């Protein structure tokens, strides 16, 4: 892949862990030292992040001595990328040597016992987006045609993140994330459907990255920041401003969890 060759020539950095920062959660790369930023726009074959609250840069750096790379901003299916284009960022990270993928996102609460500002560990997901980055010919050197998703969100990493949150004194919920295609927010009827299906959270991202990461053998975990009650839970319209603002208010807590998780990963390395 051109993107891998390009970055390999640009820098000697060989990150082992990657963190993807979702809407309003950018700036999380502040926890890195000795950083090097690369704009997505400069990387061949890499889509540009056009969504609000997504800076569109890779930030290489160290945290607790661990070589990391943070993606500030991600690509979404609703931006019009093909399934294959959606797979490029995670496959690029894999090509650079990343083994552990920590994903974050902003999500709506389908489960009314969750509240805006709360951080929730994703335990499993439902892909209702109609998009799959693994569709098309399979590259058997990357991974299997029919990857298993029984433990897509690594139980081991989930335990580490839960422990990291406990150490930081930050409450962390648990839930099932449903991906919708977007870009419109859901209708109240869709949210009632998602509740019946067993979803606690809804969003427009993350699932393509989980699928791509698991396929190519990465250990994957994901944390949502609840930015709003999903459509119809409250009698008020949803807005992307509210999503970005609420995510930004949770950023510092998320950074503390990430910092502790990276410290634990560094210790075992
Ligand atoms: N729906 C879909 N995506 C979202 C939401 C939501 O309510 N909140 C943040 N991202």
Coordinates of C-alpha atoms and ligand atoms in Angstrom, one line a residue:
X1 CA 0.0 0.0 0.0
X2 CA 1.3 3.4 -1.0
X3 CA 0.3 4.9 2.3
X4 CA 2.5 2.5 4.2
X5 CA 5.5 3.1 2.0
X6 CA 5.0 6.9 2.2
X7 CA 4.9 7.0 6.0
X8 CA 7.8 4.5 6.3
X9 CA 9.9 6.8 4.2
X10 CA 8.8 9.9 6.2
X11 CA 9.6 8.6 9.7
X12 CA 11.4 5.9 11.5
X13 CA 8.5 5.8 14.1
X14 CA 7.1 2.2 14.5
X15 CA 4.1 2.5 16.7
X16 CA 2.7 -0.6 18.5
X17 CA -0.5 1.0 19.6
X18 CA -3.0 3.3 17.7
X19 CA -5.7 5.4 19.2
X20 CA -8.6 6.8 17.0
X21 CA -10.1 10.0 18.4
X22 CA -13.8 10.6 17.6
X23 CA -15.9 13.7 17.2
X24 CA -14.9 16.4 19.6
X25 CA -12.3 14.1 21.2
X26 CA -9.4 15.4 19.1
X27 CA -6.7 17.1 21.1
X28 CA -6.4 13.7 22.9
X29 CA -2.9 13.5 21.4
X30 CA -1.9 16.1 24.0
X31 CA -0.9 13.1 26.2
X32 CA 1.9 12.2 23.7
X33 CA 5.5 13.4 24.0
X34 CA 7.9 14.0 21.2
X35 CA 5.2 14.2 18.5
X36 CA 5.3 14.2 14.8
X37 CA 2.1 15.2 12.9
X38 CA 1.2 14.0 9.4
X39 CA -1.9 15.4 7.6
X40 CA -4.1 12.8 6.0
X41 CA -4.3 14.9 2.9
X42 CA -0.5 14.4 2.3
X43 CA -0.8 10.5 2.6
X44 CA -1.4 8.8 -0.8
X45 CA -4.6 6.7 -0.9
X46 CA -5.7 8.1 2.5
X47 CA -9.1 9.8 2.6
X48 CA -9.4 13.3 4.1
X49 CA -11.5 13.7 7.2
X50 CA -14.2 16.1 6.2
X51 CA -16.5 15.7 9.3
X52 CA -16.9 18.5 11.9
X53 CA -14.6 18.0 14.9
X54 CA -12.2 15.9 12.9
X55 CA -8.7 17.5 12.4
X56 CA -7.5 14.9 9.9
X57 CA -4.0 14.1 11.1
X58 CA -1.9 11.3 12.3
X59 CA 0.1 12.1 15.4
X60 CA 3.1 9.9 16.3
X61 CA 4.5 10.1 19.8
X62 CA 5.3 8.3 23.0
X63 CA 3.2 7.8 26.1
X64 CA 4.7 6.0 29.1
X65 CA 7.6 5.1 26.9
X66 CA 5.3 3.3 24.5
X67 CA 5.4 4.2 20.8
X68 CA 1.9 5.3 19.7
X69 CA 0.1 6.9 16.9
X70 CA -3.1 8.9 17.3
X71 CA -5.6 9.4 14.5
X72 CA -7.2 12.8 15.1
X73 CA -10.3 12.4 13.1
X74 CA -11.6 9.4 11.1
X75 CA -13.3 8.6 7.9
X76 CA -17.1 7.8 7.9
X77 CA -19.2 5.9 5.5
X78 CA -21.6 8.9 5.3
X79 CA -18.8 11.0 3.8
X80 CA -19.1 8.8 0.7
X81 CA -16.0 6.7 1.0
X82 CA -16.1 3.2 -0.6
X83 CA -15.9 0.2 1.7
X84 CA -12.3 -0.3 0.5
X85 CA -11.3 3.3 1.2
X86 CA -12.7 3.0 4.7
X87 CA -10.3 0.1 5.4
X88 CA -7.2 2.1 4.3
X89 CA -6.4 3.9 7.6
X90 CA -6.5 0.8 9.8
X91 CA -4.6 -1.3 7.2
X92 CA -2.0 1.5 7.1
X93 CA -1.6 1.4 10.8
X94 CA -1.2 -2.4 10.7
X95 CA 1.4 -2.1 8.0
X96 CA 3.4 0.3 10.3
X97 CA 3.4 -2.4 12.9
X98 CA 0.4 -1.5 15.1
X99 CA -0.9 -4.5 17.1
X100 CA -3.4 -2.8 19.4
X101 CA -6.2 -0.5 18.2
X102 CA -8.1 1.7 20.7
X103 CA -11.1 3.4 19.2
X104 CA -13.2 6.3 20.7
X105 CA -16.3 7.9 19.4
X106 CA -19.2 10.1 20.2
X107 CA -22.5 8.2 20.5
X108 CA -26.2 8.7 21.3
X109 CA -27.7 6.9 24.2
X110 CA -30.4 4.4 23.2
X111 CA -30.4 3.0 26.7
X112 CA -32.2 5.6 28.8
X113 CA -30.1 4.7 31.9
X114 CA -27.1 6.3 30.2
X115 CA -26.5 10.0 30.4
X116 CA -24.7 12.6 28.3
X117 CA -21.0 13.0 29.3
X118 CA -20.8 9.3 30.4
X119 CA -18.0 7.1 29.0
X120 CA -19.0 3.6 28.0
X121 CA -16.9 0.6 27.1
X122 CA -18.2 -1.1 24.0
X123 CA -18.7 -4.8 24.6
X124 CA -20.2 -5.8 21.3
X125 CA -21.7 -4.1 18.2
X126 CA -24.5 -4.4 15.6
X127 CA -23.6 -3.4 12.1
X128 CA -26.8 -1.8 10.6
X129 CA -24.9 0.6 8.3
X130 CA -25.1 -1.6 5.2
X131 CA -21.4 -1.0 4.7
X132 CA -18.6 -3.5 5.3
X133 CA -14.9 -2.6 4.6
X134 CA -14.1 -6.3 4.1
X135 CA -16.4 -6.6 1.1
X136 CA -14.7 -7.2 -2.2
X137 CA -11.9 -9.6 -3.0
X138 CA -10.2 -10.9 0.2
X139 CA -6.4 -10.4 0.6
X140 CA -5.6 -13.7 2.3
X141 CA -2.2 -12.4 3.4
X142 CA -4.0 -9.8 5.6
X143 CA -6.7 -12.0 7.1
X144 CA -9.4 -14.6 6.5
X145 CA -12.4 -14.3 4.2
X146 CA -14.8 -15.0 7.0
X147 CA -13.3 -13.5 10.2
X148 CA -14.7 -14.5 13.5
X149 CA -16.3 -11.8 15.6
X150 CA -17.0 -13.7 18.8
X151 CA -14.4 -11.7 20.7
X152 CA -14.1 -8.7 18.3
X153 CA -13.7 -6.4 21.2
X154 CA -10.9 -8.0 23.1
X155 CA -11.9 -9.2 26.6
X156 CA -8.3 -8.7 27.7
X157 CA -8.2 -5.1 26.6
X158 CA -11.6 -4.4 28.0
X159 CA -10.4 -5.6 31.4
X160 CA -7.3 -3.3 31.1
X161 CA -9.5 -0.3 30.2
X162 CA -11.9 -1.0 33.0
X163 CA -9.0 -1.2 35.4
X164 CA -7.5 2.0 34.0
X165 CA -10.8 3.8 34.6
X166 CA -11.1 2.4 38.2
X167 CA -7.5 3.7 38.9
X168 CA -8.5 7.1 37.6
X169 CA -11.7 7.1 39.6
X170 CA -13.8 7.5 36.5
X171 CA -17.1 5.7 36.1
X172 CA -17.2 3.6 32.9
X173 CA -20.4 2.0 31.7
X174 CA -20.7 -1.0 29.3
X175 CA -22.9 -1.4 26.3
X176 CA -23.6 -2.6 22.8
X177 CA -23.0 -0.1 20.0
X178 CA -25.2 0.0 16.9
X179 CA -23.8 1.6 13.8
X180 CA -26.2 3.4 11.5
X181 CA -25.0 4.8 8.1
X182 CA -26.0 8.4 8.7
X183 CA -25.5 11.3 8.0
X184 CA -28.9 12.0 9.4
X185 CA -29.5 11.3 13.0
X186 CA -31.9 8.5 13.6
X187 CA -35.7 8.8 13.7
X188 CA -37.4 8.1 17.1
X189 CA -38.8 4.9 15.4
X190 CA -35.3 3.7 14.5
X191 CA -34.2 4.3 18.1
X192 CA -37.1 2.2 19.4
X193 CA -36.1 -0.5 16.9
X194 CA -32.4 -0.3 18.1
X195 CA -33.6 -0.7 21.7
X196 CA -35.5 -3.9 20.8
X197 CA -32.5 -5.2 19.0
X198 CA -30.4 -4.8 22.1
X199 CA -28.3 -1.7 21.4
X200 CA -27.3 0.7 24.2
X201 CA -25.5 3.2 22.0
X202 CA -25.9 4.5 18.5
X203 CA -23.3 6.1 16.2
X204 CA -22.1 6.4 12.6
X205 CA -18.5 5.1 12.9
X206 CA -16.1 2.7 14.6
X207 CA -17.6 -0.6 13.3
X208 CA -15.7 -0.4 10.0
X209 CA -12.5 0.1 12.0
X210 CA -13.3 -2.8 14.4
X211 CA -14.0 -5.1 11.4
X212 CA -10.8 -4.1 9.6
X213 CA -8.7 -4.3 12.7
X214 CA -10.0 -7.8 13.7
X215 CA -9.6 -9.0 10.2
X216 CA -5.9 -8.2 10.0
X217 CA -5.2 -9.6 13.5
X218 CA -5.2 -6.6 15.7
X219 CA -6.4 -6.5 19.3
X220 CA -9.3 -4.0 19.4
X221 CA -11.2 -2.1 22.0
X222 CA -13.6 0.9 21.9
X223 CA -14.9 3.5 24.2
X224 CA -17.9 5.7 23.5
X225 CA -18.6 9.1 24.9
X226 CA -22.4 9.6 25.3
X227 CA -22.9 13.0 23.8
X228 CA -26.7 13.0 23.7
X229 CA -29.8 11.0 24.4
X230 CA -30.8 9.3 21.1
X231 CA -33.7 10.7 19.1
X232 CA -37.1 10.6 20.8
X233 CA -35.7 9.8 24.3
X234 CA -36.1 13.5 25.1
X235 CA -38.5 15.8 23.4
X236 CA -35.8 17.9 21.8
X237 CA -33.9 18.0 18.5
X238 CA -30.4 16.6 18.2
X239 CA -27.5 18.9 17.1
X240 CA -23.9 18.3 16.0
X241 CA -22.9 21.3 18.1
X242 CA -24.3 19.6 21.2
X243 CA -22.4 16.4 20.2
X244 CA -19.1 18.2 19.8
X245 CA -19.5 20.2 23.0
X246 CA -20.4 17.3 25.2
X247 CA -17.6 15.2 23.8
X248 CA -15.1 18.0 24.5
X249 CA -16.3 18.2 28.1
X250 CA -15.5 14.4 28.5
X251 CA -12.1 14.7 26.7
X252 CA -10.0 15.1 29.9
X253 CA -11.6 12.0 31.5
X254 CA -11.0 10.0 28.4
X255 CA -7.4 11.1 28.3
X256 CA -6.9 9.9 31.8
X257 CA -8.3 6.5 31.0
X258 CA -6.2 6.3 27.8
X259 CA -3.0 7.4 29.7
X260 CA -3.5 4.6 32.3
X261 CA -4.3 2.1 29.6
X262 CA -1.2 3.0 27.6
X263 CA 0.9 2.7 30.8
X264 CA -0.5 -0.8 31.4
X265 CA 0.2 -1.8 27.8
X266 CA 3.7 -0.3 28.2
X267 CA 4.4 -2.4 31.3
X268 CA 3.5 -5.6 29.6
X269 CA 5.6 -4.8 26.5
Ligands
LIG1 N1 -26.9 9.1 16.5 C1 -25.9 8.8 15.7 N2 -24.6 9.2 15.8 C2 -24.3 10.0 16.9 C3 -25.3 10.3 17.8 C4 -26.6 9.9 17.6 O1 -27.5 10.2 18.4 N3 -24.6 11.1 18.8 C5 -23.3 11.2 18.4 N4 -23.1 10.5 17.3

